[in-house]
Coordinates of C-alpha atoms in Angstrom, one line a residue:
X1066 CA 0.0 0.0 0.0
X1067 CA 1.4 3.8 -0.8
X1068 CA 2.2 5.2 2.8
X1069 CA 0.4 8.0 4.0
X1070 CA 0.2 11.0 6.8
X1071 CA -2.6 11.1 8.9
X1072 CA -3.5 14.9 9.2
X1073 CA -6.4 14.4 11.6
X1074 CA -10.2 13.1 11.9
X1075 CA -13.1 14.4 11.1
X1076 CA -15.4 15.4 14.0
X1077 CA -17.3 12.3 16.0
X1078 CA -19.3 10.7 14.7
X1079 CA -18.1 10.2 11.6
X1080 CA -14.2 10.4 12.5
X1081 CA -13.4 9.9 9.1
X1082 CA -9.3 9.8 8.6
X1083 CA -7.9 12.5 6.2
X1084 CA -4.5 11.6 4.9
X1085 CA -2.0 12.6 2.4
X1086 CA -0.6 10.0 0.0
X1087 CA 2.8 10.2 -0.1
X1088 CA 2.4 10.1 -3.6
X1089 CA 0.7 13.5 -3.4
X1090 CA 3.4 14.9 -1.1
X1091 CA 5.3 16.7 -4.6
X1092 CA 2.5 18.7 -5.3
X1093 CA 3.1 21.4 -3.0
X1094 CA 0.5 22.9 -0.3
X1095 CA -0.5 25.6 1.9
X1096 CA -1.2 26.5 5.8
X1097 CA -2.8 29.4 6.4
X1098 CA -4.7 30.9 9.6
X1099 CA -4.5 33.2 12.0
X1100 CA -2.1 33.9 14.8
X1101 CA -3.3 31.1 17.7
X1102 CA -5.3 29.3 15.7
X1103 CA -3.0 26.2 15.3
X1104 CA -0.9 26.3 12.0
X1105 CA 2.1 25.3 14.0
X1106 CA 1.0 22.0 15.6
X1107 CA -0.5 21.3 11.6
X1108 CA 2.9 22.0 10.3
X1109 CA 4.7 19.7 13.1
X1110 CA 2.4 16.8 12.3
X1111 CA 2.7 17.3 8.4
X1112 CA 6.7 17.1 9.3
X1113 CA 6.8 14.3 12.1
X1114 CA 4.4 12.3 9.1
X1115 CA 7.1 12.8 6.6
X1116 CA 9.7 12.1 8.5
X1117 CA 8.0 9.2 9.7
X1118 CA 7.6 7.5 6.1
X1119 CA 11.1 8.6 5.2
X1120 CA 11.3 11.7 3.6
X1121 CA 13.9 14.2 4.4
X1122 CA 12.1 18.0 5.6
X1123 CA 13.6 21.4 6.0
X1124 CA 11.7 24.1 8.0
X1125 CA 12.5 27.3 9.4
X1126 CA 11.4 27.8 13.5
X1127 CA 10.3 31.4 13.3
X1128 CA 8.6 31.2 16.9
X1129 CA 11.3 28.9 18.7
X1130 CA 8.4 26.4 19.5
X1131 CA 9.0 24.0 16.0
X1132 CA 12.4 22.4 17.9
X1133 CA 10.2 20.3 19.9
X1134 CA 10.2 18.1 17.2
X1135 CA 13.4 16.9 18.1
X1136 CA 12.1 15.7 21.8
X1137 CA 9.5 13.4 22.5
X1138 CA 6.2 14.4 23.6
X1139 CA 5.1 14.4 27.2
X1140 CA 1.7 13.8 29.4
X1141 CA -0.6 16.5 28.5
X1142 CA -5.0 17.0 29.3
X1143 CA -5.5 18.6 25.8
X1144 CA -3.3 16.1 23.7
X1145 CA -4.7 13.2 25.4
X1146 CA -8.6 14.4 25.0
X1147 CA -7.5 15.0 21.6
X1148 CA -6.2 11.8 20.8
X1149 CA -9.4 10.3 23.0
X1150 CA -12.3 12.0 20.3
X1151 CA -10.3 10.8 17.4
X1152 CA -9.9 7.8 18.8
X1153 CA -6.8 7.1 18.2
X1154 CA -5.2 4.5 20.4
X1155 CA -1.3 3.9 19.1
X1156 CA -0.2 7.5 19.7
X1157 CA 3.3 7.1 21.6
X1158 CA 5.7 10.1 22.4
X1159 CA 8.9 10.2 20.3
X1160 CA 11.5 12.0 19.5
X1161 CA 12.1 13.0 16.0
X1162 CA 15.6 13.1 14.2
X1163 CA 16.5 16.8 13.9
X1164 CA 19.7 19.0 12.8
X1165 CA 19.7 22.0 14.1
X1166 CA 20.4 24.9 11.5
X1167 CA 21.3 28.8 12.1
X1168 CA 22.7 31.2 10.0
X1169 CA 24.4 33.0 12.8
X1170 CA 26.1 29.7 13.9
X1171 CA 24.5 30.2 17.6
X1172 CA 21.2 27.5 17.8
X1173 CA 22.3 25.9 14.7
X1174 CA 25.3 24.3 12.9
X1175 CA 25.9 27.4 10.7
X1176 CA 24.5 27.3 7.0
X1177 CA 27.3 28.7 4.4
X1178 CA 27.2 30.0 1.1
X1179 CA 29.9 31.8 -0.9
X1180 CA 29.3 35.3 -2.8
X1181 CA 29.5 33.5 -6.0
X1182 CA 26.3 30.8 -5.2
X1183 CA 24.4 33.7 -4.3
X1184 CA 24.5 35.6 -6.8
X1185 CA 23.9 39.1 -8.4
X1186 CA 20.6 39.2 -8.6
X1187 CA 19.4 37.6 -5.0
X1188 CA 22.0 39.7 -3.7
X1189 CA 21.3 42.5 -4.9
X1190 CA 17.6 42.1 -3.6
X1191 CA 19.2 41.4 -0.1
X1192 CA 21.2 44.6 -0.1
X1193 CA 18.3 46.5 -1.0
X1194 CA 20.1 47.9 -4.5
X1195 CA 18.1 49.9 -6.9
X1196 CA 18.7 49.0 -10.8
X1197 CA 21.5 51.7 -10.7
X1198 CA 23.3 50.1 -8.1
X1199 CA 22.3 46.1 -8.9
X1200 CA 23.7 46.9 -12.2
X1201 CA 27.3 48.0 -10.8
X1202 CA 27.0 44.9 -8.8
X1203 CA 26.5 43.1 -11.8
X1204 CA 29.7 44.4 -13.1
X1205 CA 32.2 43.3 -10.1
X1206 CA 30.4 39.5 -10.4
X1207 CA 31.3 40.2 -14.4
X1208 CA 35.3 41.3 -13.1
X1209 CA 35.7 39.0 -10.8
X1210 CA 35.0 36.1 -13.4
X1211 CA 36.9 37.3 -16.4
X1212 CA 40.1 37.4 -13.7
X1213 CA 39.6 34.0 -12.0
X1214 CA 39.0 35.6 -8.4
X1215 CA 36.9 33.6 -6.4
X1216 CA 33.8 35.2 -4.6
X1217 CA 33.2 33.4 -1.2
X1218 CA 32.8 36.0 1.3
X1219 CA 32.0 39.6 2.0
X1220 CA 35.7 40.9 2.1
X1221 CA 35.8 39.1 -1.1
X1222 CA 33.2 41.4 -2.3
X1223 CA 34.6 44.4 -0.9
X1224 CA 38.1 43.8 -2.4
X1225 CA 36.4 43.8 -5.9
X1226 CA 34.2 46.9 -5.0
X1227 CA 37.7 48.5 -3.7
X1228 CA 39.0 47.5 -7.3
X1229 CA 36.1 49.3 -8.9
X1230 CA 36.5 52.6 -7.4
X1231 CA 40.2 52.5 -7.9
X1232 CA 39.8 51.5 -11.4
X1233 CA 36.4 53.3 -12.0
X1234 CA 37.3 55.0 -15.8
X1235 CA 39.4 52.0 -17.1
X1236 CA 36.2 49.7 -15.6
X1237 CA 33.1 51.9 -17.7
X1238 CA 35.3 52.0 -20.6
X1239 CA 34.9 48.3 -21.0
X1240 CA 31.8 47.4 -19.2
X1241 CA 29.7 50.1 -18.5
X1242 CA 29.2 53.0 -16.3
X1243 CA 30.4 53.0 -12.6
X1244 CA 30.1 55.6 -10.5
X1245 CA 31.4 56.1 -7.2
X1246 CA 27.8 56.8 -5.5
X1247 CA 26.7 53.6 -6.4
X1248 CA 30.2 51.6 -5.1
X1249 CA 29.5 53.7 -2.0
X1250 CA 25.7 52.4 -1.5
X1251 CA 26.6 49.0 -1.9
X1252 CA 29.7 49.3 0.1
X1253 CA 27.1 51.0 3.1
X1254 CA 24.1 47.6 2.1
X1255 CA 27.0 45.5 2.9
X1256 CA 27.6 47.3 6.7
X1257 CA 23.9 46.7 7.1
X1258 CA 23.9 43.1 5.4
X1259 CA 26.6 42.8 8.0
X1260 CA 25.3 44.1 11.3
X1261 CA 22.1 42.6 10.4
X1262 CA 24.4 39.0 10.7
X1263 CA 25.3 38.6 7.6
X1264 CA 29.2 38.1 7.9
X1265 CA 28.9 34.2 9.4
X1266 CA 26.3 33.4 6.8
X1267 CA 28.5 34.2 3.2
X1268 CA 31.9 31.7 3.6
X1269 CA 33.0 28.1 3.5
X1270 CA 32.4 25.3 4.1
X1271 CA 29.1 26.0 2.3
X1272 CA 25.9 23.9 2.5
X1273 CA 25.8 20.9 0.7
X1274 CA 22.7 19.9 -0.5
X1275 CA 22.7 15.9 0.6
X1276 CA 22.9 17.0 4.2
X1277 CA 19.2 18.3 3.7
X1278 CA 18.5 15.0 2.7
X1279 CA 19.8 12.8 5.3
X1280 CA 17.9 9.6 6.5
X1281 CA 18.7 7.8 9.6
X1282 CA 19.6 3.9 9.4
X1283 CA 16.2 2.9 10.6
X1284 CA 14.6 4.7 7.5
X1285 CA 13.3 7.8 9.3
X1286 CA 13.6 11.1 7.2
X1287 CA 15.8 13.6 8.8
X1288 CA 13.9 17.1 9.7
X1289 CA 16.4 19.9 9.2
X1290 CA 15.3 23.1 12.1
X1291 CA 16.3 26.8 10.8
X1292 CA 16.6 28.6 13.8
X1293 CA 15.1 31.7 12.5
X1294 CA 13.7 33.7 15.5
X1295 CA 16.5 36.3 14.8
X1296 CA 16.2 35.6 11.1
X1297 CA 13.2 36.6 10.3
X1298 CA 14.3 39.9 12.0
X1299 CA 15.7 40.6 9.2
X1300 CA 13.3 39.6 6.3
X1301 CA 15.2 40.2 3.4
X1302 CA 17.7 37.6 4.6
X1303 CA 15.4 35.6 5.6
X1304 CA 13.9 35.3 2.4
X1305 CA 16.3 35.2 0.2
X1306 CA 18.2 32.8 1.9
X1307 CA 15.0 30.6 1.7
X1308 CA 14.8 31.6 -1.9
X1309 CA 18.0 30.8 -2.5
X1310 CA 17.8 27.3 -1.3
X1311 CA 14.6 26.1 -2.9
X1312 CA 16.4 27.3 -6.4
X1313 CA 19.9 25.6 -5.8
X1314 CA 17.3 22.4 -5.0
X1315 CA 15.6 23.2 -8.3
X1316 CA 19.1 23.8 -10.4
X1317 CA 20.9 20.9 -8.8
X1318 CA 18.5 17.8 -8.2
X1319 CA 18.2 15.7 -11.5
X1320 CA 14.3 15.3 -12.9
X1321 CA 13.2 12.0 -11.2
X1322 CA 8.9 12.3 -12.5
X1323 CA 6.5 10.9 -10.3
X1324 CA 7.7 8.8 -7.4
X1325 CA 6.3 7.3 -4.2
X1326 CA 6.8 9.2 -1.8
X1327 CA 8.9 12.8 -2.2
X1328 CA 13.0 13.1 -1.6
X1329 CA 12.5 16.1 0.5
X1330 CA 9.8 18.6 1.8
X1331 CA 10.7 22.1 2.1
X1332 CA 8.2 24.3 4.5
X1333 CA 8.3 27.9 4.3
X1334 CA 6.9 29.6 7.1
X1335 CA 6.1 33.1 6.9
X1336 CA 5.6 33.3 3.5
X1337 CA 4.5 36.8 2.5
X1338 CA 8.1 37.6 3.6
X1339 CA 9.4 36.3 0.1
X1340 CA 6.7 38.5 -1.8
X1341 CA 6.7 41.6 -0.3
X1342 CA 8.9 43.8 -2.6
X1343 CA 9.7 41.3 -4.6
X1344 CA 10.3 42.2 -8.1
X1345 CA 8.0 40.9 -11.0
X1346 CA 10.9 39.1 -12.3
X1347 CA 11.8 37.4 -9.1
X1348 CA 8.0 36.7 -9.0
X1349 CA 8.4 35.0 -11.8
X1350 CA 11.2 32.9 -10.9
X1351 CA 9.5 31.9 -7.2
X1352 CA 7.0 30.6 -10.1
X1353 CA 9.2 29.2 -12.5
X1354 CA 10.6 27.0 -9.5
X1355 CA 7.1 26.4 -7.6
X1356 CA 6.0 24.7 -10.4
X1357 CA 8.6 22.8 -12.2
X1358 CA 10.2 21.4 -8.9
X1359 CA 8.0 19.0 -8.3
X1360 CA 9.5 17.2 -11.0
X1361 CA 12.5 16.9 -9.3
X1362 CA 11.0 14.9 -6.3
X1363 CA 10.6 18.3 -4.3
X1364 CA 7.2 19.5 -1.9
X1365 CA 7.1 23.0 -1.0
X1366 CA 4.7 24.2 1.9
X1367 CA 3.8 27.7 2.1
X1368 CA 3.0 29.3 5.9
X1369 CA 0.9 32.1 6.0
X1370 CA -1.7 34.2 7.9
X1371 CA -3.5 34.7 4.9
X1372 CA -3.9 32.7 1.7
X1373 CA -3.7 36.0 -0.4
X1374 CA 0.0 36.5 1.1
X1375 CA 0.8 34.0 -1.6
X1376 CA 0.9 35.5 -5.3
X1377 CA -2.8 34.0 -7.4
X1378 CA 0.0 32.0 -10.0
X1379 CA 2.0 30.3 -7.3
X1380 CA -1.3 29.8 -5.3
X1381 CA -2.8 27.8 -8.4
X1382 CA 0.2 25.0 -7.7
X1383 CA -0.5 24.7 -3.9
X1384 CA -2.7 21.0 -4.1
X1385 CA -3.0 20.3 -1.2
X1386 CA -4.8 23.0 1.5
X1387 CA -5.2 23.4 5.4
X1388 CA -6.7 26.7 6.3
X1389 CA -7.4 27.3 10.1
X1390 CA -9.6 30.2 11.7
X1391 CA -9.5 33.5 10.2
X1392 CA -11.0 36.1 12.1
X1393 CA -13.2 38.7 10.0
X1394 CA -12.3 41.9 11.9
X1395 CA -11.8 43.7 9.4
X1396 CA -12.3 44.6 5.4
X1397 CA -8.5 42.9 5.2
X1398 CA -10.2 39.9 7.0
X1399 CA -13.3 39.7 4.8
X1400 CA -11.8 39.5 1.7
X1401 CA -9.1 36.6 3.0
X1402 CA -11.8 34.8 3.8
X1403 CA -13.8 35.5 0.5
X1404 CA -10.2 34.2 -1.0
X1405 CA -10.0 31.2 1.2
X1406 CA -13.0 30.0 0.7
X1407 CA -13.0 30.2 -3.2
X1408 CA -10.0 28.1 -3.0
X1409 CA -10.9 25.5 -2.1
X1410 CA -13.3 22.3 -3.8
X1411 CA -16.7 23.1 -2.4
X1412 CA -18.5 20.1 0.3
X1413 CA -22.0 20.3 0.2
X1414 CA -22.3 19.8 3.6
X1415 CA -20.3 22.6 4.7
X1416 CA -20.8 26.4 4.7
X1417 CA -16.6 27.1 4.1
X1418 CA -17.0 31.5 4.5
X1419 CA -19.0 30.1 7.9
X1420 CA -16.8 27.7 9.2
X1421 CA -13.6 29.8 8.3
X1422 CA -14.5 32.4 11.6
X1423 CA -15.7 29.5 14.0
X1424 CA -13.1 26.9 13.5
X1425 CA -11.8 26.2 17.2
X1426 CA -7.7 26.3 17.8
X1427 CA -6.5 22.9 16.4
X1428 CA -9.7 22.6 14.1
X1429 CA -9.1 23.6 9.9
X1430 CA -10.7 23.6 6.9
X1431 CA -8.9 20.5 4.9
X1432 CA -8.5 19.6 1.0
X1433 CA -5.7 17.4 0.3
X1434 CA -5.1 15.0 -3.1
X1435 CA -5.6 11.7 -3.5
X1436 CA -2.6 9.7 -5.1
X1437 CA -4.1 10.3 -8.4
X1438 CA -3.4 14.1 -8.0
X1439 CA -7.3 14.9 -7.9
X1440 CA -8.5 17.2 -5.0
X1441 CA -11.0 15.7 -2.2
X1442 CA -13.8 18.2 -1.4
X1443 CA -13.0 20.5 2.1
X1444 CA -14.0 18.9 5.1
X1445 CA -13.6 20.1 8.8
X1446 CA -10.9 18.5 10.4
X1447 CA -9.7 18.2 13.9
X1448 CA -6.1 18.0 13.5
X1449 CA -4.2 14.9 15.1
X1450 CA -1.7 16.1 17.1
X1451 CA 2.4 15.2 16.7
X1452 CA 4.1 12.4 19.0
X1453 CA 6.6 15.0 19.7
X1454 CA 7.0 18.4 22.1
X1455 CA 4.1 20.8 21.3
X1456 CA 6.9 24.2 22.7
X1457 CA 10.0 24.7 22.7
X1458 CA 13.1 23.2 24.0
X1459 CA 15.6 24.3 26.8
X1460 CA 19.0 24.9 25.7
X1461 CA 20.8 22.4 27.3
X1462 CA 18.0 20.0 25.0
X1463 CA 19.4 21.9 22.2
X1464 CA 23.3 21.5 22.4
X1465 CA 22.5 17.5 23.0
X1466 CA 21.4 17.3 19.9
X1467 CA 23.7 19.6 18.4
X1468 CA 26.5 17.3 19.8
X1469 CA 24.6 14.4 18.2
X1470 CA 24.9 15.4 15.2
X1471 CA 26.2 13.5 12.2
X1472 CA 27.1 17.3 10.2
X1473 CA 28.9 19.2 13.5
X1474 CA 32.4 18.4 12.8
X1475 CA 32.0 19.2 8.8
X1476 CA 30.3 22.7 9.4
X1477 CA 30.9 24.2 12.8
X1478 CA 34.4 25.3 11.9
X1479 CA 35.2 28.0 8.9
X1480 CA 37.7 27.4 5.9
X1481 CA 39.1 30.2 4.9
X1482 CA 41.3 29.6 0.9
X1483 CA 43.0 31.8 -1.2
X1484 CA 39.9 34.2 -2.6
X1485 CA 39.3 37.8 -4.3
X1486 CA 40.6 39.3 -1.4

């Protein structure tokens, strides 16, 4: 039989299960709701039921709460009445295998990319650069490869910047206009970039790919944790790093069609963060990538308050839908939940703009696909909750399993070569 992930039940009496194949697990999703409503505890239970059939899964932790996962669950009144109406009898605590990931090195073994991987153009959305300045930018990427200098870190970047400026006249002869304003905003994005932590994340040795795709011996997918609480501080790091990720997955990963189950699931939380400001161009890509990476064995879940955070062309590829409570407070809230409920395929037996603003915490809205990639009609789910820590973990929890892990001694120390600089 093709495994599946129990989400939850429907209410008694009917307790009907609602699962996703795994088969279905490629074609992308979304979980949307308000704050408190529950999209947490859905997203732990989508990743535990991954994990659980083998498949690798990468999340960011924005509210600190998501690195229970890697502890097993404990005696608890509302988990146990939970698991008592959905009858559900085999529930256990366990722990789930988790790396711990940070971009500042501190919760996390630090994630590493050079200049060079990056890019131009998701750099120059991460300093901020207008088309003046991305275009200068574009230049010292263009230098730096007709030389052979190797991009890997910010002083990298600032030695070829430094180059510009010296050699500004001799440099727009041949490529183009530089001017010296423009070297000095990007030289000032890169202070920010900096202060803002971006120093520890650009450097070796950078992030390899298969270590987001780790399984443990007994067949268990491993979940890769972002610490992001800081992150996501800083949004246009946060989401371009994201970004950048889900389009080295698309770039490297060879097309594998239509599998079982899916090689990795990648959740991004807080979504809108990747939209806002984005350029239609880098729209476009999100799209490009959204859609055609499901060929290449990849799921991507989208996070969000609202279902409109995600861009009508990227929301078209989400199959598979959880949307908990939405509060209509306001004309913002009436139309999301106008949009929500238009989204999804229509039940009969269930007014979906109603049940949207009464759905109780843990309680959502469901359409998932069957394994033949058609879409079940919404039903009103109580979601089942995971076998590990609902909340956080203390930090002693967290260096144990930081000292357990199978990546520390390739990551947690820097390697500095020969470079630009």
């Amino acid at each position: 039989m093709t495994p599946s992930i129990l989400l939850g039940k429907t209410a008694p009496p009917e307790l009907k299960p609602i699962e996703l194949p795994a088969r279905a697990g490629n074609r992308h999703g979304l979980v949307a709701g308000a704050t408190g409503t529950g999209k947490t505890v859905s997203l732990m239970t989508f990743a535990e039921g991954f994990s659980r059939i083998g498949v690798p899964v990468f999340l960011a932790d924005v509210k600190g709460d998501v690195a229970g996962l890697s502890m097993p669950g404990t005696a608890n009144e509302r988990v146990q009445a939970r698991l008592d109406t959905l009858g559900i009898t085999d529930h256990a605590p366990q722990a789930n295998p988790v790396i711990f990931w940070d971009l500042f090195g501190k919760a996390g073994h630090p994630v590493r990319a050079t200049i060079s991987e990056i890019g131009p153009i998701l750099l120059a959305r991460m300093l901020e650069l207008n088309d003046t300045q991305a275009g200068v930018l574009d230049i010292g990427f263009r230098i730096a490869d007709d030389e052979g200098l190797l991009l890997l870190d910010l002083e990298d970047l600032r030695a070829v910047l430094s180059y510009l400026a010296a050699e500004r006249q001799a440099v727009s002869v041949k490529y183009g206009l530089v001017s010296a304003p423009s070297i000095a905003a990007i030289q000032r994005a890169l202070l920010r970039l900096e202060s803002d932590g971006g120093l520890q994340f650009f450097g070796e040795p950078a992030l390899e790919l298969t270590d987001l795709m780790r399984t443990t011996p007994e067949g268990r997918g491993v979940i890769g944790v972002l610490a992001a609480e800081s992150l996501v501080l800083t949004p246009r790091l946060y989401s371009t790093f994201l970004l950048w990720l889900l389009s080295e997955l698309f770039e490297r990963l060879p097309e594998v069609g239509d599998m079982d189950k899916p090689r990795l699931v990648f959740i991004f939380d807080e979504a809108h963060l990747l939209f806002d400001d984005a350029t239609p161009a880098l729209r476009q890509r999100v799209e490009q990538v959204v859609r055609l990476i499901r060929s290449k064995g990849v799921g991507v879940y989208f996070c969000s308050q609202f279902p409109d955070d995600v861009p009508g062309e990227i929301l078209g590829q989400l199959g598979n839908r959880v949307q908990h409570a939405l509060r209509a407070f306001t004309p913002r809230d009436q139309k999301a939940v106008r949009v929500a409920a238009e989204t999804f395929v229509q039940n009969p037996k269930i007014d979906i703009e109603t049940a949207l603003t009464q759905l109780a915490i843990g309680e959502a809205l469901v359409s998932l696909l069957s394994a033949d990639g058609i879409p079940a009609p919404v039903e009103r789910v109580l979601v089942a909750p995971p076998r590990s820590r609902i909340g956080p973990i203390t930090p002693e929890e967290r260096q144990q399993v930081r000292a357990s892990s199978a990546v520390g001694a390739k990551y947690d120390q820097t390697l500095d070569r020969d470079s630009a600089a």
